[in-house]
Amino acid sequence: MEYKQIINMSDELMARINELLSHYPADKKKSAMLPVLHAVQDAHDNWLSLELMDKVAEILEVKPIEVYEVVTFYSMFNQKPVAKYMFEFCRTACCAIRKGEDLMDYTCQKLGVKQGEITPDGMFSVVGVECLGACGFGPMLQLGDNYHENLTKEKIDTLIEDCKQGKVNLY
Ligand code: FES
């Protein structure tokens, strides 16, 4: 399924991209791909359509496939619309040993969604991702730019409630 996205390469976004590009040699624009993709995604409701990835390729003067390769490799880039609050549960070994998958199932049940689905109000989704580098603090999840560690059902309940009340900063 192809999702439609309104593309807005605003002056503000282009200024941010140009600032990022200024850190790299003019003939090595590709080196700025990760920060540029983050900036573009942040300005487009946290996801990147094919059309938007093509735009990034044009700016970086690379082939579109080189952008697709990066976007499809990293879980921090989204290729379809996402919920406002996307609970990204680590499902790798250390978190799994400490029942991370059970907590992910608990969260899905509580929100009435399956993994990868978005609640009808567009507020929540639950996804499993690979190790997020906080292995000593599992089970854990990422929400926006922030980590929530040593999770319990009670912590999940509080986090969901705080999101509903707009008390959670994502960035
Ligand atoms: S195994 Fe979960 S953060 Fe590394």
mmCIF file of C-alpha atoms and ligand atoms in Angstrom:
data_model
loop_
_atom_site.group_PDB
_atom_site.id
_atom_site.type_symbol
_atom_site.label_atom_id
_atom_site.label_comp_id
_atom_site.label_asym_id
_atom_site.label_seq_id
_atom_site.Cartn_x
_atom_site.Cartn_y
_atom_site.Cartn_z
ATOM 1 C CA MET A 1 0.000 0.000 0.000
ATOM 2 C CA GLU A 2 1.300 3.425 -0.922
ATOM 3 C CA TYR A 3 0.713 6.257 1.530
ATOM 4 C CA LYS A 4 0.330 9.859 0.440
ATOM 5 C CA GLN A 5 2.420 12.503 2.124
ATOM 6 C CA ILE A 6 2.371 16.276 1.797
ATOM 7 C CA ILE A 7 5.934 17.335 1.117
ATOM 8 C CA ASN A 8 6.998 20.663 2.501
ATOM 9 C CA MET A 9 10.662 21.507 2.031
ATOM 10 C CA SER A 10 10.214 24.781 3.872
ATOM 11 C CA ASP A 11 12.829 27.528 3.963
ATOM 12 C CA GLU A 12 13.451 26.595 7.583
ATOM 13 C CA LEU A 13 14.027 22.937 6.707
ATOM 14 C CA MET A 14 16.278 23.801 3.761
ATOM 15 C CA ALA A 15 18.295 26.121 6.003
ATOM 16 C CA ARG A 16 18.726 23.250 8.480
ATOM 17 C CA ILE A 17 19.793 20.903 5.667
ATOM 18 C CA ASN A 18 22.261 23.414 4.295
ATOM 19 C CA GLU A 19 23.703 23.905 7.756
ATOM 20 C CA LEU A 20 24.161 20.137 8.070
ATOM 21 C CA LEU A 21 25.755 19.925 4.625
ATOM 22 C CA SER A 22 28.204 22.673 5.564
ATOM 23 C CA HIS A 23 29.942 20.204 7.896
ATOM 24 C CA TYR A 24 31.000 18.011 4.970
ATOM 25 C CA PRO A 25 33.037 18.539 1.783
ATOM 26 C CA ALA A 26 30.888 19.759 -1.111
ATOM 27 C CA ASP A 27 31.590 16.578 -3.095
ATOM 28 C CA LYS A 28 30.705 14.304 -0.135
ATOM 29 C CA LYS A 29 27.099 15.287 0.494
ATOM 30 C CA LYS A 30 26.210 11.642 0.981
ATOM 31 C CA SER A 31 28.077 11.748 4.305
ATOM 32 C CA ALA A 32 25.298 13.940 5.694
ATOM 33 C CA MET A 33 22.608 11.390 4.898
ATOM 34 C CA LEU A 34 21.688 10.366 8.448
ATOM 35 C CA PRO A 35 21.313 13.852 9.946
ATOM 36 C CA VAL A 36 19.555 15.089 6.797
ATOM 37 C CA LEU A 37 17.093 12.194 6.911
ATOM 38 C CA HIS A 38 16.400 12.909 10.581
ATOM 39 C CA ALA A 39 15.766 16.582 9.838
ATOM 40 C CA VAL A 40 13.483 15.791 6.904
ATOM 41 C CA GLN A 41 11.567 13.123 8.820
ATOM 42 C CA ASP A 42 11.144 15.402 11.857
ATOM 43 C CA ALA A 43 9.587 18.001 9.569
ATOM 44 C CA HIS A 44 7.179 15.477 8.016
ATOM 45 C CA ASP A 45 5.222 13.858 10.859
ATOM 46 C CA ASN A 46 7.966 11.346 11.573
ATOM 47 C CA TRP A 47 7.876 9.363 8.355
ATOM 48 C CA LEU A 48 9.424 9.326 4.885
ATOM 49 C CA SER A 49 7.472 8.510 1.743
ATOM 50 C CA LEU A 50 9.209 7.304 -1.424
ATOM 51 C CA GLU A 51 8.712 10.745 -2.924
ATOM 52 C CA LEU A 52 10.364 12.362 0.083
ATOM 53 C CA MET A 53 13.279 9.916 -0.022
ATOM 54 C CA ASP A 54 13.706 10.797 -3.694
ATOM 55 C CA LYS A 55 13.838 14.449 -2.707
ATOM 56 C CA VAL A 56 16.602 13.673 -0.210
ATOM 57 C CA ALA A 57 18.497 11.780 -2.913
ATOM 58 C CA GLU A 58 18.259 14.826 -5.172
ATOM 59 C CA ILE A 59 19.602 17.114 -2.420
ATOM 60 C CA LEU A 60 22.454 14.749 -1.562
ATOM 61 C CA GLU A 61 23.193 14.086 -5.236
ATOM 62 C CA VAL A 62 22.978 10.325 -4.854
ATOM 63 C CA LYS A 63 20.852 7.632 -6.470
ATOM 64 C CA PRO A 64 17.450 7.094 -4.790
ATOM 65 C CA ILE A 65 18.398 3.483 -3.991
ATOM 66 C CA GLU A 66 21.187 4.764 -1.742
ATOM 67 C CA VAL A 67 18.612 6.582 0.377
ATOM 68 C CA TYR A 68 16.204 3.609 0.384
ATOM 69 C CA GLU A 69 19.020 1.365 1.617
ATOM 70 C CA VAL A 70 19.613 3.565 4.651
ATOM 71 C CA VAL A 71 15.946 4.180 5.453
ATOM 72 C CA THR A 72 15.071 0.489 5.295
ATOM 73 C CA PHE A 73 18.062 -0.505 7.437
ATOM 74 C CA TYR A 74 17.470 1.708 10.484
ATOM 75 C CA SER A 75 14.359 1.324 12.640
ATOM 76 C CA MET A 76 14.417 5.029 13.522
ATOM 77 C CA PHE A 77 13.216 5.855 10.016
ATOM 78 C CA ASN A 78 9.575 5.157 9.215
ATOM 79 C CA GLN A 79 8.276 4.371 5.757
ATOM 80 C CA LYS A 80 4.587 4.884 6.531
ATOM 81 C CA PRO A 81 2.517 7.122 8.801
ATOM 82 C CA VAL A 82 3.112 6.459 12.484
ATOM 83 C CA ALA A 83 1.264 7.143 15.702
ATOM 84 C CA LYS A 84 2.020 10.219 17.755
ATOM 85 C CA TYR A 85 3.274 7.956 20.536
ATOM 86 C CA MET A 86 5.136 5.001 19.049
ATOM 87 C CA PHE A 87 6.252 2.592 21.763
ATOM 88 C CA GLU A 88 9.357 0.893 20.367
ATOM 89 C CA PHE A 89 10.091 -2.127 22.517
ATOM 90 C CA CYS A 90 13.504 -3.724 22.414
ATOM 91 C CA ARG A 91 13.018 -7.417 21.640
ATOM 92 C CA THR A 92 16.670 -8.473 21.726
ATOM 93 C CA ALA A 93 18.193 -10.978 24.152
ATOM 94 C CA CYS A 94 18.832 -9.005 27.361
ATOM 95 C CA CYS A 95 15.399 -7.388 27.303
ATOM 96 C CA ALA A 96 13.750 -10.637 26.201
ATOM 97 C CA ILE A 97 15.259 -12.500 29.163
ATOM 98 C CA ARG A 98 13.668 -9.928 31.429
ATOM 99 C CA LYS A 99 10.228 -10.436 29.876
ATOM 100 C CA GLY A 100 10.268 -7.530 27.436
ATOM 101 C CA GLU A 101 8.029 -9.405 24.996
ATOM 102 C CA ASP A 102 5.434 -10.012 27.725
ATOM 103 C CA LEU A 103 5.356 -6.282 28.420
ATOM 104 C CA MET A 104 5.002 -5.562 24.729
ATOM 105 C CA ASP A 105 2.029 -7.956 24.585
ATOM 106 C CA TYR A 106 0.597 -6.329 27.701
ATOM 107 C CA THR A 107 0.877 -2.890 26.062
ATOM 108 C CA CYS A 108 -0.766 -4.144 22.858
ATOM 109 C CA GLN A 109 -3.650 -5.596 24.850
ATOM 110 C CA LYS A 110 -4.051 -2.453 26.891
ATOM 111 C CA LEU A 111 -4.162 -0.279 23.762
ATOM 112 C CA GLY A 112 -6.249 -2.757 21.755
ATOM 113 C CA VAL A 113 -3.758 -3.041 18.894
ATOM 114 C CA LYS A 114 -1.486 -5.666 17.373
ATOM 115 C CA GLN A 115 2.196 -4.940 16.840
ATOM 116 C CA GLY A 116 2.582 -2.396 14.048
ATOM 117 C CA GLU A 117 -1.025 -1.186 14.229
ATOM 118 C CA ILE A 118 -2.068 2.346 15.160
ATOM 119 C CA THR A 119 -4.961 3.078 17.510
ATOM 120 C CA PRO A 120 -7.965 4.559 15.640
ATOM 121 C CA ASP A 121 -7.305 7.995 17.173
ATOM 122 C CA GLY A 122 -3.751 7.953 15.760
ATOM 123 C CA MET A 123 -2.271 8.338 19.228
ATOM 124 C CA PHE A 124 -0.494 5.036 19.923
ATOM 125 C CA SER A 125 1.322 2.191 18.256
ATOM 126 C CA VAL A 126 3.547 -0.613 19.483
ATOM 127 C CA VAL A 127 6.496 -1.984 17.526
ATOM 128 C CA GLY A 128 9.351 -4.354 18.267
ATOM 129 C CA VAL A 129 12.870 -3.204 17.401
ATOM 130 C CA GLU A 130 16.348 -4.620 17.794
ATOM 131 C CA CYS A 131 18.779 -3.768 20.606
ATOM 132 C CA LEU A 132 18.705 -0.088 21.520
ATOM 133 C CA GLY A 133 21.945 -0.211 23.486
ATOM 134 C CA ALA A 134 20.438 -0.012 26.976
ATOM 135 C CA CYS A 135 20.865 -3.723 27.623
ATOM 136 C CA GLY A 136 21.634 -3.332 31.348
ATOM 137 C CA PHE A 137 18.367 -1.528 31.927
ATOM 138 C CA GLY A 138 15.905 -3.834 30.213
ATOM 139 C CA PRO A 139 13.185 -4.353 29.619
ATOM 140 C CA MET A 140 13.092 -1.000 27.894
ATOM 141 C CA LEU A 141 11.403 0.975 25.164
ATOM 142 C CA GLN A 142 12.067 4.105 23.175
ATOM 143 C CA LEU A 143 9.414 6.793 22.886
ATOM 144 C CA GLY A 144 10.446 9.690 20.669
ATOM 145 C CA ASP A 145 14.019 10.499 21.618
ATOM 146 C CA ASN A 146 13.704 9.147 25.150
ATOM 147 C CA TYR A 147 14.360 5.781 26.747
ATOM 148 C CA HIS A 148 12.112 4.259 29.409
ATOM 149 C CA GLU A 149 13.962 1.551 31.282
ATOM 150 C CA ASN A 150 13.454 -1.211 33.854
ATOM 151 C CA LEU A 151 9.859 -1.373 32.701
ATOM 152 C CA THR A 152 7.018 -2.932 34.638
ATOM 153 C CA LYS A 153 3.293 -3.102 33.903
ATOM 154 C CA GLU A 154 2.784 -0.275 36.374
ATOM 155 C CA LYS A 155 5.330 1.902 34.538
ATOM 156 C CA ILE A 156 3.609 1.160 31.228
ATOM 157 C CA ASP A 157 0.232 2.121 32.720
ATOM 158 C CA THR A 158 1.659 5.416 33.969
ATOM 159 C CA LEU A 159 3.394 6.144 30.677
ATOM 160 C CA ILE A 160 0.215 5.592 28.656
ATOM 161 C CA GLU A 161 -1.765 7.794 31.032
ATOM 162 C CA ASP A 162 0.880 10.517 30.874
ATOM 163 C CA CYS A 163 0.788 10.389 27.065
ATOM 164 C CA LYS A 164 -2.991 10.745 27.093
ATOM 165 C CA GLN A 165 -2.656 13.782 29.315
ATOM 166 C CA GLY A 166 0.017 15.317 27.089
ATOM 167 C CA LYS A 167 2.647 15.141 29.817
ATOM 168 C CA VAL A 168 5.237 13.233 27.785
ATOM 169 C CA ASN A 169 7.864 15.113 25.816
ATOM 170 C CA LEU A 170 8.996 13.183 22.772
ATOM 171 C CA TYR A 171 11.996 15.287 21.812
HETATM 172 S S1 FES B 1 18.933 -6.028 24.514
HETATM 173 FE FE1 FES B 1 17.453 -4.476 24.933
HETATM 174 S S2 FES B 1 18.603 -2.665 24.819
HETATM 175 FE FE2 FES B 1 20.025 -4.188 24.277
#
